[in-house]
Structures are given as structure tokens and as C-alpha cells.
XYZ file of C-alpha atoms in Angstrom:
583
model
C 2.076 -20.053 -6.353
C 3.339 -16.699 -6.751
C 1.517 -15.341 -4.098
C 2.293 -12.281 -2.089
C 4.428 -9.590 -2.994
C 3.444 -8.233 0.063
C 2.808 -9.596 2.533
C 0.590 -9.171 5.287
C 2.189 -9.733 9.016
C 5.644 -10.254 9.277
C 7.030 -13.044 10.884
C 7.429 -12.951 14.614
C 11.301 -13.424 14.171
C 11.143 -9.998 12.189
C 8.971 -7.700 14.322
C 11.341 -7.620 17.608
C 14.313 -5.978 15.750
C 11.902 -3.869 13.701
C 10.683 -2.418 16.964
C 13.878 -1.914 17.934
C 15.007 0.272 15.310
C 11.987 2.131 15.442
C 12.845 2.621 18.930
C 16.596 3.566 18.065
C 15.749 6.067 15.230
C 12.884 7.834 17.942
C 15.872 7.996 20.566
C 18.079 9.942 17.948
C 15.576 12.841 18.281
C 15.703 14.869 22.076
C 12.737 17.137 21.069
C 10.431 14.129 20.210
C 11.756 12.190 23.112
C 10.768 15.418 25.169
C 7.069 16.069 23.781
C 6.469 11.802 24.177
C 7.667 12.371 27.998
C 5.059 15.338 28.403
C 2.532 13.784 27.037
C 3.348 10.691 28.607
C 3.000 12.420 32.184
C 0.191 14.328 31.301
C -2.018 11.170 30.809
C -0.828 9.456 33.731
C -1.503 11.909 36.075
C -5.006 12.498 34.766
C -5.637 8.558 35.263
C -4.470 8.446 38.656
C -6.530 11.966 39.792
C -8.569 10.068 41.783
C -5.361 8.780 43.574
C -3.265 11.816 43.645
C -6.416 14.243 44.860
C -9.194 11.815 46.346
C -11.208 14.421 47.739
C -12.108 15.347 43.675
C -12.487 18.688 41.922
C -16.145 19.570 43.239
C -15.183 20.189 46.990
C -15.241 24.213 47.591
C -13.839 26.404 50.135
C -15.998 29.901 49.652
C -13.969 31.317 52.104
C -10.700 30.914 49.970
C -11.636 31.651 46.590
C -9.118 33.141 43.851
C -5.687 32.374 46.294
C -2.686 32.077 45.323
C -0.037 29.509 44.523
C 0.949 27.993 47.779
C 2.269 24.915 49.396
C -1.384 23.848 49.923
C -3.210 24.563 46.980
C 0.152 24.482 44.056
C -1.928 26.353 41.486
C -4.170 28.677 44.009
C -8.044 28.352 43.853
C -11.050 29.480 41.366
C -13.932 31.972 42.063
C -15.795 28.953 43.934
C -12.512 28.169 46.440
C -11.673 25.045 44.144
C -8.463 23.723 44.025
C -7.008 24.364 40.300
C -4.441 21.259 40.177
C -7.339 19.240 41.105
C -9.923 20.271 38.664
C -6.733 20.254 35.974
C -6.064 16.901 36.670
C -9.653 15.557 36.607
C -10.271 17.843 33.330
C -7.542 15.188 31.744
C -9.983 12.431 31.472
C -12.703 14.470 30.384
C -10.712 16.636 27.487
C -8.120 13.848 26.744
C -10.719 10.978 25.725
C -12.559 13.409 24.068
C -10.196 14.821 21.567
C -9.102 11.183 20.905
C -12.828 10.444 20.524
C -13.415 13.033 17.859
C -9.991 11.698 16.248
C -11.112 8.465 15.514
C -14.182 9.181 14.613
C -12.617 11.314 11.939
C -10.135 8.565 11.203
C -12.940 5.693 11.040
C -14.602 8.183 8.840
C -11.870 9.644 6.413
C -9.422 6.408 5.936
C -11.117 3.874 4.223
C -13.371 6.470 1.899
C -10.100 7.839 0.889
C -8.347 4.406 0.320
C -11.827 3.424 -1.533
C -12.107 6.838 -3.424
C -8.081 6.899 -4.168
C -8.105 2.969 -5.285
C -11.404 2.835 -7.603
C -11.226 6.807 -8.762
C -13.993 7.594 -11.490
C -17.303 8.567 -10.472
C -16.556 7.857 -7.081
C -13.799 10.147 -6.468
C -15.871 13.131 -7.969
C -18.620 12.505 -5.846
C -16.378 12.401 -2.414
C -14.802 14.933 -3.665
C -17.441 17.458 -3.930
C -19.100 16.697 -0.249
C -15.315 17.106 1.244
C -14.987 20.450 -0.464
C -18.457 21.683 0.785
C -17.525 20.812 4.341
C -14.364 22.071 4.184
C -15.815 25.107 3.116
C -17.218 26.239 6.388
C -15.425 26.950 9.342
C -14.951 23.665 11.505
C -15.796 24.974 14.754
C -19.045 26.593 13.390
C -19.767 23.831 11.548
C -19.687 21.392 14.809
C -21.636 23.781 16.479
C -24.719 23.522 13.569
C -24.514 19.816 14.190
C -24.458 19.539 17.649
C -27.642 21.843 17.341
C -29.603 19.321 15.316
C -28.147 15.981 17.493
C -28.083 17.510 20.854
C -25.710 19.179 22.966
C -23.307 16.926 24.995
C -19.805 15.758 25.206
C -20.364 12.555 23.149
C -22.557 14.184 20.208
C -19.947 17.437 20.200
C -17.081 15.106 19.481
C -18.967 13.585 16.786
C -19.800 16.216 15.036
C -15.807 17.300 15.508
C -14.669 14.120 14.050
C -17.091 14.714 11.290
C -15.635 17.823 10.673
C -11.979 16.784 10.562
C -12.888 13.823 8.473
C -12.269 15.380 5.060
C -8.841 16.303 6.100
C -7.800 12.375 6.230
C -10.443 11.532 2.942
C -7.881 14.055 1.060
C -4.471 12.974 2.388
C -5.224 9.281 2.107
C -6.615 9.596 -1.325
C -3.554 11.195 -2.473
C -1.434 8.629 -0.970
C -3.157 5.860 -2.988
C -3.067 7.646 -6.181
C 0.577 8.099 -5.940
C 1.165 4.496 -4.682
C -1.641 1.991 -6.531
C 0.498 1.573 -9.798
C 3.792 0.648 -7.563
C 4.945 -2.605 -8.820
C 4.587 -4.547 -5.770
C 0.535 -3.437 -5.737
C 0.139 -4.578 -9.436
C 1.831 -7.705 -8.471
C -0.381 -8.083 -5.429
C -3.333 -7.914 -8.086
C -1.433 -10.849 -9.887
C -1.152 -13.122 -7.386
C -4.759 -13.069 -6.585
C -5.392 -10.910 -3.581
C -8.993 -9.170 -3.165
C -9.615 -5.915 -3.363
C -9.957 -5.183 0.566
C -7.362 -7.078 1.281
C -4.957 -4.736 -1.047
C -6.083 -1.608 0.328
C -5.672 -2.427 3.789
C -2.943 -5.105 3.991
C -0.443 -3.727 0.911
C -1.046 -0.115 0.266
C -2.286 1.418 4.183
C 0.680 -0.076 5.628
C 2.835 2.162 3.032
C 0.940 5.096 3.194
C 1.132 5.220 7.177
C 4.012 7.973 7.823
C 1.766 10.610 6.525
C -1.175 9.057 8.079
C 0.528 8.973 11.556
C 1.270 12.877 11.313
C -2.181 13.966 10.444
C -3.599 11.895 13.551
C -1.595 13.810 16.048
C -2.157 16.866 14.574
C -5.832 16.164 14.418
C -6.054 15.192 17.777
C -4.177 18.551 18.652
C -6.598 21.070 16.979
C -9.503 18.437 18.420
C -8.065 19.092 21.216
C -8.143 22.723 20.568
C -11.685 22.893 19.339
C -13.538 20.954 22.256
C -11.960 23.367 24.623
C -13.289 26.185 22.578
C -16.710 24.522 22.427
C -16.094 24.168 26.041
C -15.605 27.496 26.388
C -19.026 28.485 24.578
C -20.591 26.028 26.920
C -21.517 23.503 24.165
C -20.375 19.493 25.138
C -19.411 19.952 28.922
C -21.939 21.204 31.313
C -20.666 22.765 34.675
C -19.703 21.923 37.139
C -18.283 19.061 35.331
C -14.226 20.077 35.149
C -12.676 19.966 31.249
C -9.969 22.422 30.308
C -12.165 24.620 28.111
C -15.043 25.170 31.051
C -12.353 25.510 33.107
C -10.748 28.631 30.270
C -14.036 30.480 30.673
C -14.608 30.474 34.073
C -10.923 32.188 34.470
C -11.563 34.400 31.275
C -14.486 36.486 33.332
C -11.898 37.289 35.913
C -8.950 37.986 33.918
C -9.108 41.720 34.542
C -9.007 41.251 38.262
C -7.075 37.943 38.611
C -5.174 37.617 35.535
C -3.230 34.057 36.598
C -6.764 32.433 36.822
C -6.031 32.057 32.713
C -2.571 30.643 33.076
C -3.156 27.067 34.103
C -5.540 25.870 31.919
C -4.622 27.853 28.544
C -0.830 25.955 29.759
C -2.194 22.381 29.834
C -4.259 23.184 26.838
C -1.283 24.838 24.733
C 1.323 22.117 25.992
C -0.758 19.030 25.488
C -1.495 20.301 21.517
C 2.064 21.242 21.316
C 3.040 17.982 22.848
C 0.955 15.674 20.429
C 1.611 17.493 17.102
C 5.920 17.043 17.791
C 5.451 13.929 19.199
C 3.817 12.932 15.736
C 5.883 14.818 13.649
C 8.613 12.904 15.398
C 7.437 9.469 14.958
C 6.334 9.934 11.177
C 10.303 10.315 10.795
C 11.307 7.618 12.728
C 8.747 5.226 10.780
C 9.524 6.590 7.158
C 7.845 7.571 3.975
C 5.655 4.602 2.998
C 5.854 3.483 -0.674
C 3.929 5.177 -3.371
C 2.030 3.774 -6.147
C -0.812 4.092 -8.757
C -3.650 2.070 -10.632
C -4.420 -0.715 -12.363
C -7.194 -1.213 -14.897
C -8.215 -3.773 -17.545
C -11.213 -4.258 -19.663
C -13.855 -6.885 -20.393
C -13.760 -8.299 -23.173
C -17.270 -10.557 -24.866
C -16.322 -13.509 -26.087
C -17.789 -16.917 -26.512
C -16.021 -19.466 -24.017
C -17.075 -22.257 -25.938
C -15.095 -21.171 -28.922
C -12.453 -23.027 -29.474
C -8.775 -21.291 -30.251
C -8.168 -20.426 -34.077
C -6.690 -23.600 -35.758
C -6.409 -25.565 -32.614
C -8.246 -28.687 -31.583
C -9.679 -28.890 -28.347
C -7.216 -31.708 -26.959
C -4.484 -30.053 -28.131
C -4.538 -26.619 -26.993
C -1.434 -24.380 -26.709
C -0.269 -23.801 -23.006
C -0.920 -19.914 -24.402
C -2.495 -18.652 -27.308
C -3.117 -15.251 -28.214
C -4.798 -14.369 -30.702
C -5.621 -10.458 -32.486
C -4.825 -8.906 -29.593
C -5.136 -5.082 -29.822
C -4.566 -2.782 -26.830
C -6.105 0.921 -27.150
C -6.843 3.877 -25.490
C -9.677 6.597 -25.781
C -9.231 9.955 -25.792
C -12.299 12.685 -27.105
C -13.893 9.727 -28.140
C -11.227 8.634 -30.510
C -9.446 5.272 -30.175
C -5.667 5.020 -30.158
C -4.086 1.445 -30.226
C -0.926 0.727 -29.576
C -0.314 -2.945 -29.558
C -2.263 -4.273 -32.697
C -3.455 -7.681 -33.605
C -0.564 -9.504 -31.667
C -1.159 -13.652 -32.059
C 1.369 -15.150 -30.104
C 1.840 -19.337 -28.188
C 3.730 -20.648 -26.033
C 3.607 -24.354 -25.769
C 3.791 -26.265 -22.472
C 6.910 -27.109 -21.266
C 8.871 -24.737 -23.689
C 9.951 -21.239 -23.111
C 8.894 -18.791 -25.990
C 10.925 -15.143 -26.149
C 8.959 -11.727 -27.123
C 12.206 -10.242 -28.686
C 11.871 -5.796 -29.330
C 13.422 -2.966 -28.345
C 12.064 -0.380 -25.377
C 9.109 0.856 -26.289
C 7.931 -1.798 -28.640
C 4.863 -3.480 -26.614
C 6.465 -6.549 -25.217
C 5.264 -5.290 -21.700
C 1.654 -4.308 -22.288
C 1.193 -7.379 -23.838
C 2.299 -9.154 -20.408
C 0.501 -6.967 -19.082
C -2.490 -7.562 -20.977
C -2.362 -11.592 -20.108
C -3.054 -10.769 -16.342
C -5.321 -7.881 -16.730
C -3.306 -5.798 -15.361
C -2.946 -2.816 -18.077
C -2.561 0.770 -16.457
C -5.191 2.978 -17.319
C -6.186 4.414 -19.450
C -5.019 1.336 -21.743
C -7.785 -1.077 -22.235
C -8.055 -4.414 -24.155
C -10.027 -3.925 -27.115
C -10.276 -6.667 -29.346
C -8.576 -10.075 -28.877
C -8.543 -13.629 -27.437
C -5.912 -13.988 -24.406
C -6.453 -18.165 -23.723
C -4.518 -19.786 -21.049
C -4.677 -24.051 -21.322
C -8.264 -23.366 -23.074
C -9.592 -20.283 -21.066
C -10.043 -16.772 -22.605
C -8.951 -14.975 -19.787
C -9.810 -11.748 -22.009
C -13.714 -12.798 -21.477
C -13.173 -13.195 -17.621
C -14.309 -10.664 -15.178
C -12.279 -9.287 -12.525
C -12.869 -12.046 -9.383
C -12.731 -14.857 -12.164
C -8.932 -13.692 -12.853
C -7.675 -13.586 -9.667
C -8.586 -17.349 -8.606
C -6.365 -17.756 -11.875
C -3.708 -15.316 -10.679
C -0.665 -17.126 -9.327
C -2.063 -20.697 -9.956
C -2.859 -21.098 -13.797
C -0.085 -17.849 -14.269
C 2.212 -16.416 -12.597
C 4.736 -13.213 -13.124
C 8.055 -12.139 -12.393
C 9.565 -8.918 -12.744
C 12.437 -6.902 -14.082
C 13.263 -5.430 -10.708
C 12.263 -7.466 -7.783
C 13.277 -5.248 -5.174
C 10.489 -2.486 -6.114
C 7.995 -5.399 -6.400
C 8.655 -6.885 -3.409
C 7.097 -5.014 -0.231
C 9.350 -3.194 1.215
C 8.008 -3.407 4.768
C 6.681 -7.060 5.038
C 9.951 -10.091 5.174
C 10.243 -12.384 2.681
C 9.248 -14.846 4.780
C 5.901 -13.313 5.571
C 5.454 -12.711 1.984
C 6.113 -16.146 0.817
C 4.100 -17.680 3.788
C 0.818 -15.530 2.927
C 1.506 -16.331 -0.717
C 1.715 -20.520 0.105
C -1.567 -20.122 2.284
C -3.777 -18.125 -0.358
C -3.251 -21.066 -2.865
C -2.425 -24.039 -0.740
C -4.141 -23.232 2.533
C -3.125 -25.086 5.660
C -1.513 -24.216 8.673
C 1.055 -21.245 9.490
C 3.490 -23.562 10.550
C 3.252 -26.149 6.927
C 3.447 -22.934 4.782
C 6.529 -22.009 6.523
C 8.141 -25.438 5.912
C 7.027 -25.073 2.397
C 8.117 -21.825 2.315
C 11.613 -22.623 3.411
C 12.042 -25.669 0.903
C 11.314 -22.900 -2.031
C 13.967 -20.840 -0.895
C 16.167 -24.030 -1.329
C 14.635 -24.685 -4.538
C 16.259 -21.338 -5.715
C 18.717 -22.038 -4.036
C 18.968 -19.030 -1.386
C 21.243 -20.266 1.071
C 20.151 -20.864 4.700
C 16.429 -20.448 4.051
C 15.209 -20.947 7.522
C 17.480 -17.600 8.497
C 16.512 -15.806 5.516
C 12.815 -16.177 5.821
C 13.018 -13.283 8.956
C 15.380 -10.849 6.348
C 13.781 -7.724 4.392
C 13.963 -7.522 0.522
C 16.480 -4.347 1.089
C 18.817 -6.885 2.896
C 19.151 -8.749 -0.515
C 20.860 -8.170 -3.189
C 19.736 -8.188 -7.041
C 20.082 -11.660 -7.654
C 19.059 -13.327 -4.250
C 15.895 -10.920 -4.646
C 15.083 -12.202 -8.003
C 15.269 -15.659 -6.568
C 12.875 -14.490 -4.019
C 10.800 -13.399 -6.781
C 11.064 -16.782 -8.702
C 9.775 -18.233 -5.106
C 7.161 -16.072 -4.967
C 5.651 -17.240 -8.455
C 6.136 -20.775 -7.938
C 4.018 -20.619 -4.343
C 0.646 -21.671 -6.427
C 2.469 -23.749 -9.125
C 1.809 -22.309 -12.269
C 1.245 -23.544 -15.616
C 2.617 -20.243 -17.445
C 5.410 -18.053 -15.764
C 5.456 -14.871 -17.439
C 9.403 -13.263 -17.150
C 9.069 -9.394 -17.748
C 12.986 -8.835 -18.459
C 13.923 -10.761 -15.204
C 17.642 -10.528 -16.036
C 18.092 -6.839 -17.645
C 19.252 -5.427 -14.195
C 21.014 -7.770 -13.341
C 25.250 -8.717 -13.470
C 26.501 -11.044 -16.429
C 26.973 -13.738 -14.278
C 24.297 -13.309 -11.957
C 22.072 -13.525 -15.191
C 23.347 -16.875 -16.324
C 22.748 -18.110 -12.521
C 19.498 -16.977 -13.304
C 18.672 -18.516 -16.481
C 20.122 -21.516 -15.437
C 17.722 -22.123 -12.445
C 14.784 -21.229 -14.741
C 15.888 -23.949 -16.878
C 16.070 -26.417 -14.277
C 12.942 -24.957 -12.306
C 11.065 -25.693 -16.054
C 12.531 -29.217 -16.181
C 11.406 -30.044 -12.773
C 7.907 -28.792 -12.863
C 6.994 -28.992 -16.795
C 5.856 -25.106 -16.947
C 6.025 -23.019 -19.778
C 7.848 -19.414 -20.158
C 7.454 -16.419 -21.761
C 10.200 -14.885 -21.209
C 10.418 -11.232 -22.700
C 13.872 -9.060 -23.133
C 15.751 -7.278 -25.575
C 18.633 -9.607 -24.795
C 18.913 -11.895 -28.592
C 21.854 -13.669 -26.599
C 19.349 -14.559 -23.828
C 16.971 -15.548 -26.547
C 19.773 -17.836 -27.866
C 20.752 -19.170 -24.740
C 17.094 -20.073 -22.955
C 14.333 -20.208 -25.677
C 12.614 -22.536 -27.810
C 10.875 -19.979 -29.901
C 10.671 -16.419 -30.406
C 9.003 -13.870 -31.511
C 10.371 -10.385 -32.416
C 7.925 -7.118 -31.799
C 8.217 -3.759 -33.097
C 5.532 -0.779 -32.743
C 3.297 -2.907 -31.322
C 3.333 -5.284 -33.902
C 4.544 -9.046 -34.341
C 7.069 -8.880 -36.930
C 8.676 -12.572 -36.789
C 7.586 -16.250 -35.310
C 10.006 -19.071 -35.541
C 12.221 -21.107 -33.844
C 14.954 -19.775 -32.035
C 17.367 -21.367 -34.640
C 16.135 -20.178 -37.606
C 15.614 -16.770 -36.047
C 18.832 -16.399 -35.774
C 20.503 -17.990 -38.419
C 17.939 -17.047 -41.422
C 15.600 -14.720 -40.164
C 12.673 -13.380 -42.882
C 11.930 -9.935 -41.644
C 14.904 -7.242 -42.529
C 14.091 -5.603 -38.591
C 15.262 -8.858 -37.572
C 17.925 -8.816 -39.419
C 19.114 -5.774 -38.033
C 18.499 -6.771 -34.803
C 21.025 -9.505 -35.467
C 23.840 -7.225 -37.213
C 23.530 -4.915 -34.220
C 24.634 -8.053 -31.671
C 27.274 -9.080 -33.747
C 28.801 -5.474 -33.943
C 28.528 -4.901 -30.700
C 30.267 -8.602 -29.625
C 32.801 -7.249 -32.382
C 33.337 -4.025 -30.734
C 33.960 -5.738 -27.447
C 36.222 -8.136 -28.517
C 38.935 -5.446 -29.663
């Protein structure tokens, strides 16, 4: 169930005041407002040329060539008696389309490598990373002309080779978006619940990485821009008499001496239009925001027999989860490290089993660990990981996530950094329902809306349209409880779920848990520091320290006759502090 932590279209009630804002927070700033208006008029007036000037910008008066400004021609004429406005306007849909052209081309190009390169890393990486530093290593604009060379010289191939060129610059930038955002929460717990790998790169970390994105598009399609005009200018892409701003810049520049002006027009539209784009993006890469940053995940595969059965367990009656010599490592000079070791742990269905141990001591690895879901470099080296019967240790990658979400689920310690921050809740929760469930848009939002109630979020069918920052710590924990129960788990795992949260809001929380486990017959591990929320929620515990398993009983005779003296101190150090607050 547990099934989107991001989600991937937000709900139609949702995008209307997003828009809005967006539209609000672009008003607040006069200079973008400004360069949009430019730009704005710029294209329009190049689309309707044909309108404005019908006669079109090949018709030549020999007898009035380089006049001036007047009320009949409002930018004079060229050395061939052609109007200048004219050719100006129909050089817009020649050098417009084909700086966006070369744009794309570099966006098709540079976005997904660097999402692919930035997501998987390794070998991959290296090798992008050495072709993008040999092309960067020329000059663009020399480079482009090599290429057109070899592919042929016009407008279409020239822009081409341009977007080629300004490729790397969006391979780089993207790349180092996903490195910094891959190992956010909300993309781990994406991972969780099941989603493919495309699916995370496009729908849960491009959508966060887009302010920086947006910027780099104008400003590519500026010096695009930029460079076909000086292509122009050599004569490479547009062939005269064809009109294009850059043809149009050398003509003028072999008659500055004598009729300097002849250089105004078209180095204006040329500077203005660049200018134009590059504030205009600036502009609306503040309005949208930064996007959310994150890192990696990583686990490893471990061999083992399926048809072994768990340690000491018969086959019908198989813990809910069974651990068993789990050790989690890493390698570094070819030396192993491990810092969980040999960790056996169940949890029985039905009952909820605490992983008891101070900061630091492994308790979230090893959750971790059971979803495959370890950052790197941490690997699992050695172990048995068995939900209801299945090593999940011995699965690969696409056999985990059909068990993400539906044979376990996870919830975290803060669910407003693993909740997406630009997707509503009720998008997330509706994409979760119809990963697992299927069926229509319109069933998964009527199941969607009855989980809400079932954590008892009050008016669901309002809330479903609201942002996780419009929540506050508790109602987005219960939005987080929702989330995992979308594909009905058999084992929730509870990563500290109530550590940042108020005294009372915690018992809320526990309390729904309890009932949530009652009605549905799931079992919990349910890790904290918390012995008090050990006492008041558990069955069994177990206490860790250094990566180790110290302690296994029952919750009672953990705390009333524990065997291990950590425990014990563990104990003493609750009851002093209840002492301390109680004077």
C-alpha cells in the first residue's frame, strides 16, 4: 500500500491555485515582467510578418538603397533598397525557431544522460564524463562549424550540431542535481514503495531539480541564439537572400564605415532578444523555487538458496520476519569494514517487535537493510533477510520492488522531508493506490479518501488537494501511515515515527498504530530510542548497541529483569530522568 511518496500529477483541484501563485510570485518582479513582455512582442510580431508587411522582405527598390529612418520605411533600407523592419521581422521566424531548435536538441540530448549518469554513477558517470570534458574543451562555435562540415551546411544541420555542442552544459548541471538529490528521503521512499527506475528519474527527482534546469534553458537558448547569428554571419546555416538576423549583421558590417546605422537594427534585436530570454529565465527559476535535493541508494545481492528453510523454523510456521546473521559492511582499499554484525532478529505476525539503541547504534541500517535500500557504499554482506518465507536478501532489484509496499511497507521519522514536496497528498496517495491496486482514477480517489479517514485526518475529501507543507507534524505522519497502508502490507517497518513529534501527538500516534494493527492483523517493527514507547506499544524487543544485538525478550521481562548490564543502564537512565522531571 504505501505507495507514492511522490507523486506523479497533482490533482486537478491542486494545479489552478499552484498556477496562480506561480503567477503571483512572477508579478512581484517588474524586470522579469518587462523581459517576458519583450520577448512576448518580439515573437508575435515575427508570426504575424506576413500580416504586418505582406509584400515580404525580398522586394527591392535599387533606387533607394541605404535611406534613412522615415515614415515610410521606420528603420531605412539595406544596400539592395530593402526595407529593414521587414527583413527584421521575417528574420524572427527564421532565427527564433532556430535557436529553440538547437535548445532542445541540447536538452533532448543532455537531460536524461545526466539524470541516467547522476542516478546510476559508477562506470557510467566516468565514461560521460570524459566525452563532456573533450567537447567542452573546444570552442563551441568552432566546434559547430567542424560538424556542420562533415553533415552539410544548412539551417537544420547547423542547429544540430549547436545543440550538440551545448549539450554537455545540461549533462553537467543535471548530473549534479541528482547527486545532491537521489538520497533525499522522499526518493529512497519512492524506491520502497515500488516505483521503477524511469519512473523515479523523471516523475520524482526531474520535477525537483527543474529551477536550475529552467535557467540553463533560457540561457542556452540566448547564447544559441547568439551563435547561429554568428554562424550566420560566416555564412554557414542561412543562405542569402534568405533574411535571419546574423545574414542580416554581415551584410550591414561591410558598410559600417560608410553607413554606420546599417549595424544598429539587427545587432538590437539580436542583443535584446538574448537579453530578454536569459532575465526572463532567471526570473521564472525564482518564482518556481529550488527543487529538492537528494542522493543514492544502493544494496547488494546476496546468494542464497530460496529453498532453505529459516534457521529453527518449520515451513508452516514461519515468522512474519526473520533475520538471521545479518552483517552490513563496507569496502574501502580492498578491506572490509562492518558495521552492523550478525544481527538475528523476528517479528511475529500480528505483534509489534521494538529495536531498542541509542543514535548511532544500527537500528536504521538494519531497516534499511530489509528494503534494500542501504546508502552506498554500505552493502549487505552476509545474512538471511526473510519476509513470510522469502529471503529478500537473495532477491534482485525488480524482484524487491513488486514486494515494496505490498509484502512491506515503511514509515519515517520525519514525514514532511519524505513526502514530495511538490506533488498533494492526494496525488501521492492516488498514484500509490493505483500502482498496487490498479483501477480507475476516480476508485483510487475514493479509496484514497477512506484512508485519510482511517487515520483519521479530518475532512479527507478537502485535504486530498492540500500540500505536505500545509500539514503539520502529526497530520503528516498520518499521511505517511496512509501512504504505507495503500498496498496493505504484511510488515510495517516504523523508523522512529514518533521522535519528532509532541508528547501528545505521539500517543495519538501510537494509539492509531495500535488500532490500525488490530484492524488489519500486520506486524511492526517499530524502532526508537524511546524505552517508554517500547513499554507502551510492543510485544517484544530487542536492544542494539554497536551494531550488535545485545538483548531479545519480551517487553516485560526487558524491563523488569533485563540480562545484559547495557540494558540495564538503559533502564536506570529512564528512571533518572522521570525522577529528575518529577521534582
Amino acid at each position: 500500500m504505501a505507495e507514492s511518496i511522490l507523486v506523479e500529477a497533482a490533482g486537478a483541484g491542486g494545479s489552478a491555485p499552484r498556477r496562480s501563485r506561480f503567477v503571483r510570485q512572477l508579478a512581484r518582479r517588474p524586470l522579469t515582467v518587462i523581459a517576458g513582455i519583450v520577448l512576448v512582442v518580439i515573437v508575435i510580431m515575427s508570426l504575424l510578418a506576413p500580416v504586418l508587411v505582406p509584400a515580404g522582405p525580398y522586394v527591392q527598390d535599387l533606387a533607394n538603397t541605404f535611406a534613412a529612418p522615415s515614415a515610410s520605411h521606420l528603420l531605412g533600407t539595406d544596400h539592395l533598397g530593402r526595407d529593414v523592419m521587414t527583413r527584421l521581422l521575417y528574420g524572427g521566424q527564421l532565427s527564433l525557431p532556430a535557436a529553440a531548435l538547437a535548445t532542445g536538441f541540447a536538452m533532448l540530448i543532455g537531460i536524461p544522460t545526466g539524470l541516467a549518469v547522476g542516478y546510476y554513477s559508477g562506470w557510467l558517470d566516468r565514461a560521460v564524463a570524459i566525452v563532456t570534458d573533450t567537447v567542452m574543451t573546444f570552442p563551441g562555435v568552432i566546434l559547430a562549424i567542424s560538424l556542420v562540415a562533415v553533415i552539410g551546411n544548412t539551417l537544420t544541420n547547423a542547429m544540430l550540431a549547436l545543440g550538440l555542442v551545448f549539450s554537455p552544459a545540461f549533462v553537467r548541471l543535471a548530473r549534479a542535481e541528482v547527486l545532491a538529490t537521489r538520497n533525499e528521503n522522499f526518493i529512497v521512499a519512492a524506491r520502497l514503495l515500488g516505483y521503477s527506475t524511469p519512473r523515479i528519474m523523471f516523475r520524482h527527482i526531474l520535477p525537483n531539480i527543474v529551477a536550475p534546469l529552467i535557467i540553463q534553458t533560457f540561457l542556452s537558448f540566448s547564447f544559441a541564439l547568439l551563435a547561429q547569428a554568428g554562424l550566420a554571419f560566416l555564412g554557414i546555416g542561412v543562405k542569402p537572400p534568405a533574411p535571419a538576423w546574423g545574414s542580416m549583421l554581415a551584410d550591414s558590417a561591410t558598410y559600417m564605415a560608410a553607413f554606420p546605422f546599417q549595424v544598429v537594427p539587427a545587432g538590437l534585436i539580436i542583443a535584446l532578444t538574448a537579453l530578454a530570454a536569459s532575465l526572463l529565465g532567471d526570473g521564472v527559476r525564482d518564482a518556481l523555487g529550488a527543487g529538492v535535493r537528494a542522493s543514492r541508494v544502493r544494496r547488494r545481492r546476496i546468494r542464497h538458496d530460496p529453498a532453505v528453510d529459516l534457521p529453527g523454523v518449520a515451513p508452516d510456521q514461519r515468522s512474519l520476519l526473520a533475520i538471521r546473521d545479518l552483517t552490513i559492511g563496507y569496502e574501502e582499499n580492498g578491506t572490509w569494514t562492518d558495521i552492523v554484525h550478525d544481527v538475528s532478529l523476528t517479528v511475529e505476525k500480528g505483534q509489534t517487535c521494538g529495536l531498542v539503541g541509542e543514535s548511532g547504534s544500527g537500528k536504521s541500517l538494519t531497516a534499511a537493510a530489509i528494503l534494500g535500500l542501504l546508502p552506498a557504499p554500505l552493502e549487505v554482506r552476509a545474512g538471511m533477510i526473510a519476509v513470510d518465507g522469502e529471503d529478500l536478501a537473495a532477491m534482485s532489484e525488480a524482484q524487491l520492488r513488486r514486494r515494496r509496499g505490498r509484502a512491506v511497507a515503511m514509515i519515517f521519522q520525519d514525514p514532511l522531508a519524505s513526502l514530495n514536496p511538490t506533488m498533494t497528498i492526494g496525488a501521492q496517495l492516488i498514484q500509490t493506490i493505483r500502482l498496487h491496486e490498479g483501477g480507475s482514477r476516480a476508485a483510487a480517489r475514493k479509496t484514497a479518501i477512506e484512508l485519510l479517514r482511517t487515520v483519521e485526518i479530518r475532512e479527507p475529501e478537502q485535504r486530498l488537494n492540500a500540500y505536505p507543507h500545509e500539514f503539520s507534524g502529526g497530520m503528516a505522519q498520518r499521511v505517511m501511515i496512509a501512504l504505507a497502508l495503500a498496498g496493505s502490507p504484511q510488515l510495517l517497518v516504523a523508523d522512529e515515527p514518533t521522535t519528532a513529534l509532541d508528547v501528545t501527538v505521539q500517543v495519538e500516534i501510537l494509539d492509531l498504530l495500535r488500532r490500525l494493527q488490530t484492524d488489519t492483523g500486520m506486524g511492526i517493527l517499530f524502532i526508537t530510542h524511546d524505552l517508554a514507547v517500547v513499554a507502551d506499544i510492543c510485544d517484544s524487543a530487542a536492544v542494539m548497541f554497536q551494531g550488535r544485538i545485545l538483548e531479545t525478550s519480551t517487553v516485560e521481562k526487558l524491563l523488569t529483569a533485563p540480562d545484559h548490564v547495557y540494558t540495564k543502564q538503559l533502564i536506570a537512565g529512564v528512571a533518572v530522568s522521570a525522577a529528575k522531571g518529577a521534582e
